[in-house]
Short mmCIF file of C-alpha atoms in Angstrom, two decimals:
data_model
loop_
_atom_site.label_atom_id
_atom_site.label_comp_id
_atom_site.label_asym_id
_atom_site.label_seq_id
_atom_site.Cartn_x
_atom_site.Cartn_y
_atom_site.Cartn_z
CA LYS A 15 1.99 12.08 17.35
CA ASN A 16 1.79 10.06 14.16
CA GLU A 17 3.59 11.45 11.15
CA VAL A 18 0.51 10.83 9.01
CA GLU A 19 -2.90 11.68 10.42
CA GLN A 20 -6.12 10.84 8.66
CA SER A 21 -9.57 12.06 9.49
CA PRO A 22 -12.16 10.93 10.05
CA GLN A 23 -11.35 7.41 11.22
CA ASN A 24 -14.81 6.20 10.34
CA LEU A 25 -17.34 7.71 7.99
CA THR A 26 -20.86 6.65 7.15
CA ALA A 27 -22.68 8.31 4.29
CA GLN A 28 -25.83 7.93 2.29
CA GLU A 29 -25.60 7.03 -1.35
CA GLY A 30 -25.13 10.14 -3.45
CA GLU A 31 -23.40 12.21 -0.78
CA PHE A 32 -20.15 14.06 -1.36
CA ILE A 33 -17.33 12.53 0.70
CA THR A 34 -14.12 14.16 1.91
CA ILE A 35 -11.27 12.36 3.64
CA ASN A 36 -8.36 14.38 4.95
CA CYS A 37 -4.70 13.59 5.42
CA SER A 38 -2.13 15.71 7.24
CA TYR A 39 1.53 14.86 7.50
CA SER A 40 4.56 16.26 9.24
CA VAL A 41 7.51 15.05 7.14
CA GLY A 42 8.96 16.27 3.89
CA ILE A 43 7.74 14.16 1.03
CA SER A 44 8.33 13.55 -2.64
CA ALA A 45 4.87 12.07 -3.23
CA LEU A 46 1.60 11.22 -1.53
CA HIS A 47 -0.52 8.18 -2.31
CA TRP A 48 -4.18 7.44 -1.78
CA LEU A 49 -4.91 3.73 -1.57
CA GLN A 50 -8.22 1.91 -1.42
CA GLN A 51 -8.48 -1.33 0.48
CA HIS A 52 -11.56 -3.51 0.15
CA PRO A 53 -12.83 -5.88 2.86
CA GLY A 54 -10.96 -8.82 1.35
CA GLY A 55 -7.75 -6.83 1.74
CA GLY A 56 -6.98 -6.08 -1.89
CA ILE A 57 -5.18 -2.79 -2.42
CA VAL A 58 -5.93 -0.44 -5.28
CA SER A 59 -3.73 2.55 -5.83
CA LEU A 60 -6.04 5.48 -6.52
CA PHE A 61 -3.70 8.42 -6.86
CA MET A 62 -0.10 9.43 -6.57
CA LEU A 63 0.35 13.17 -6.12
CA SER A 64 3.28 15.50 -5.77
CA SER A 65 1.39 18.74 -6.38
CA GLY A 66 -1.97 20.17 -7.33
CA LYS A 67 -4.98 18.07 -8.12
CA LYS A 68 -5.87 14.87 -9.93
CA LYS A 69 -9.24 13.54 -11.02
CA HIS A 70 -10.29 10.06 -11.99
CA GLY A 71 -13.96 9.45 -12.54
CA ARG A 72 -15.80 10.39 -9.34
CA LEU A 73 -12.60 10.65 -7.34
CA ILE A 74 -10.62 13.83 -6.86
CA ALA A 75 -7.40 14.19 -4.89
CA THR A 76 -5.72 17.42 -3.95
CA ILE A 77 -2.50 18.23 -2.18
CA ASN A 78 -1.13 21.41 -0.61
CA ILE A 79 2.60 20.91 -0.13
CA GLN A 80 3.05 24.10 1.89
CA GLU A 81 0.34 23.13 4.36
CA LYS A 82 1.30 19.42 4.30
CA HIS A 83 -2.28 18.43 3.66
CA SER A 84 -4.16 16.33 1.15
CA SER A 85 -7.81 15.56 0.62
CA LEU A 86 -9.60 12.77 -1.20
CA HIS A 87 -13.08 13.59 -2.46
CA ILE A 88 -15.71 11.21 -3.75
CA THR A 89 -18.61 12.71 -5.62
CA ALA A 90 -21.99 10.97 -5.89
CA SER A 91 -20.89 8.23 -3.49
CA HIS A 92 -22.09 4.69 -4.06
CA PRO A 93 -22.21 1.60 -1.83
CA ARG A 94 -19.41 0.07 -3.88
CA ASP A 95 -17.18 2.90 -2.64
CA SER A 96 -17.33 1.32 0.82
CA ALA A 97 -13.75 0.50 1.72
CA VAL A 98 -10.83 1.67 3.81
CA TYR A 99 -8.97 4.60 2.29
CA ILE A 100 -5.33 4.92 3.23
CA CYS A 101 -3.10 7.93 2.86
CA ALA A 102 0.58 7.16 2.43
CA VAL A 103 3.37 9.71 2.22
CA GLN A 104 6.67 9.09 0.58
CA PRO A 105 9.84 10.71 1.85
CA PRO A 106 12.48 10.01 -0.82
CA ASN A 107 13.38 6.51 0.34
CA ASP A 108 10.55 5.51 2.62
CA MET A 109 6.79 5.24 2.96
CA ARG A 110 4.67 6.22 5.94
CA PHE A 111 1.05 5.19 6.23
CA GLY A 112 -1.98 6.73 7.85
CA ALA A 113 -4.26 4.54 9.93
CA GLY A 114 -6.95 4.60 7.27
CA THR A 115 -10.49 5.88 7.02
CA ARG A 116 -13.25 3.31 6.96
CA LEU A 117 -16.01 4.51 4.64
CA THR A 118 -19.44 2.92 4.57
CA VAL A 119 -21.90 4.15 1.99
CA LYS A 120 -25.48 3.08 2.63
CA PRO A 121 -28.00 2.67 -0.17
CA GLY B 16 -0.17 4.02 -14.56
CA ALA B 17 2.26 1.21 -14.07
CA VAL B 18 1.00 -2.22 -13.13
CA VAL B 19 2.38 -4.38 -10.37
CA SER B 20 1.01 -7.86 -9.92
CA GLN B 21 1.27 -10.32 -7.05
CA HIS B 22 0.81 -14.04 -7.08
CA PRO B 23 -0.91 -15.76 -5.45
CA SER B 24 -3.66 -13.45 -4.24
CA ARG B 25 -4.58 -15.89 -1.49
CA VAL B 26 -2.73 -18.84 0.00
CA ILE B 27 -3.54 -21.22 2.80
CA CYS B 28 -0.79 -23.46 4.10
CA LYS B 29 0.00 -25.77 6.95
CA SER B 30 2.24 -24.72 9.80
CA GLY B 31 5.87 -25.50 9.09
CA THR B 32 5.69 -25.18 5.33
CA SER B 33 7.26 -22.43 3.22
CA VAL B 34 5.31 -20.09 1.02
CA LYS B 35 6.61 -18.03 -1.87
CA ILE B 36 4.92 -14.81 -2.96
CA GLU B 37 5.83 -13.20 -6.27
CA CYS B 38 5.75 -9.53 -7.10
CA ARG B 39 6.09 -8.51 -10.74
CA SER B 40 6.30 -5.16 -12.44
CA LEU B 41 4.52 -5.65 -15.74
CA ASP B 42 5.44 -2.60 -17.77
CA PHE B 43 8.49 -1.03 -16.22
CA GLN B 44 11.82 -1.94 -14.73
CA ALA B 45 11.62 -1.98 -10.95
CA THR B 46 15.02 -1.13 -9.54
CA THR B 47 13.62 -1.16 -6.01
CA MET B 48 10.86 -3.27 -4.51
CA PHE B 49 9.31 -2.91 -1.10
CA TRP B 50 7.52 -5.54 0.94
CA TYR B 51 4.87 -4.58 3.47
CA ARG B 52 2.83 -6.55 5.96
CA GLN B 53 -0.55 -5.68 7.35
CA PHE B 54 -2.08 -7.32 10.39
CA PRO B 55 -5.85 -7.12 10.84
CA LYS B 56 -7.10 -3.60 11.51
CA GLN B 57 -3.60 -2.18 11.42
CA SER B 58 -1.68 -0.01 8.99
CA LEU B 59 0.74 -1.37 6.48
CA MET B 60 4.23 -1.80 7.88
CA LEU B 61 7.40 -1.92 5.84
CA MET B 62 9.25 -5.21 6.17
CA ALA B 63 12.13 -4.80 3.78
CA THR B 64 13.49 -2.93 0.81
CA SER B 65 15.25 -4.73 -2.00
CA ASN B 66 17.31 -3.35 -4.83
CA GLU B 67 17.82 -5.47 -7.92
CA GLY B 68 20.92 -7.58 -7.61
CA SER B 69 21.57 -6.65 -3.97
CA LYS B 70 20.68 -8.10 -0.61
CA ALA B 71 17.48 -6.79 0.91
CA THR B 72 17.51 -4.30 3.76
CA TYR B 73 15.22 -5.43 6.55
CA GLU B 74 13.40 -3.22 9.02
CA GLN B 75 14.07 -3.65 12.70
CA GLY B 76 12.23 -6.62 14.12
CA VAL B 77 11.84 -8.45 10.82
CA GLU B 78 13.73 -11.77 10.72
CA LYS B 79 15.71 -11.98 7.51
CA ASP B 80 16.11 -15.75 7.82
CA LYS B 81 12.38 -16.19 8.07
CA PHE B 82 11.35 -13.77 5.34
CA LEU B 83 13.65 -14.43 2.41
CA ILE B 84 13.59 -11.82 -0.28
CA ASN B 85 15.05 -12.31 -3.72
CA HIS B 86 15.17 -9.53 -6.31
CA ALA B 87 17.09 -11.22 -9.07
CA SER B 88 15.63 -9.31 -12.01
CA LEU B 89 14.23 -5.88 -12.75
CA THR B 90 10.70 -7.25 -13.02
CA LEU B 91 10.46 -9.84 -10.28
CA SER B 92 10.91 -9.97 -6.53
CA THR B 93 9.90 -12.87 -4.35
CA LEU B 94 9.15 -13.09 -0.65
CA THR B 95 9.43 -16.54 0.88
CA VAL B 96 7.95 -17.10 4.32
CA THR B 97 9.93 -20.03 5.66
CA SER B 98 8.58 -22.48 8.22
CA ALA B 99 5.36 -20.51 8.42
CA HIS B 100 3.45 -20.34 11.67
CA PRO B 101 -0.09 -19.12 12.39
CA GLU B 102 1.29 -15.79 13.66
CA ASP B 103 2.66 -15.19 10.15
CA SER B 104 -0.89 -15.06 8.85
CA SER B 105 -1.18 -11.62 7.40
CA PHE B 106 -1.68 -9.57 4.28
CA TYR B 107 1.54 -9.05 2.33
CA ILE B 108 1.83 -6.20 -0.15
CA CYS B 109 4.64 -5.27 -2.47
CA SER B 110 5.35 -2.03 -4.22
CA ALA B 111 7.83 -1.29 -6.95
CA SER B 112 9.83 1.75 -7.88
CA GLY B 113 11.85 2.41 -11.01
CA THR B 114 12.85 4.96 -13.59
CA SER B 115 11.92 3.74 -17.09
CA GLY B 116 10.94 7.21 -18.25
CA ARG B 117 8.91 7.91 -15.15
CA ARG B 118 9.86 10.13 -12.30
CA ILE B 119 12.35 8.59 -9.97
CA HIS B 120 10.96 7.20 -6.72
CA GLU B 121 7.38 6.73 -7.91
CA GLN B 122 6.04 3.66 -6.19
CA PHE B 123 3.36 1.40 -7.59
CA PHE B 124 1.51 -1.00 -5.32
CA GLY B 125 0.60 -4.60 -5.94
CA PRO B 126 -2.87 -5.84 -4.94
CA GLY B 127 -1.58 -7.90 -2.01
CA THR B 128 -1.47 -11.55 -0.96
CA ARG B 129 -3.43 -12.90 1.96
CA LEU B 130 -1.56 -15.66 3.76
CA THR B 131 -3.36 -17.93 6.19
CA VAL B 132 -1.28 -20.45 8.10
CA LEU B 133 -3.26 -23.25 9.73
#
């Protein structure tokens, strides 16, 4: 079993829909990252969380340390949100990555 | 948040040549830098960890003589792919971690460099 599990693997949505991507992990961590990777490969760091909730524009990330679970939400999704979203967890001196969730938002 | 840059963003080279990729922390001192590699449709994989002024620590299976890492200053680390071959074609990403008033162990990711070896 992978230490970082993301779901779903693939997600197709219509423009305007509310999107949720989930990440569960099994190791102790000091932080959790949500990364966005566009088709050309470029990585954008969306959030770094160690507790609670963060919001940036239409993106919201939450983490529950006790349950070892995080969610990334996208409100009012748009085709430009189409990308692979990667959850990465950070034990103190390491980084473990989920397999990614491929999101396609159709106009 | 902190900014980490990589240069170049894309590079195409001939087989047998060496390629240098730079990773810079623009607004903080990066005591530790990490280099990752991502093959198509796969997750990022850690290649090596470098602390400023020290030799890099390589993950199992990563050839240290092929992937030379230099972390000579608190704002710059370089990854040199020596005698590149087509199988080295990949996406290389760095991340940086430092203190500079921020919480220890926060990592900030660079945008990545796509290497294509012909």
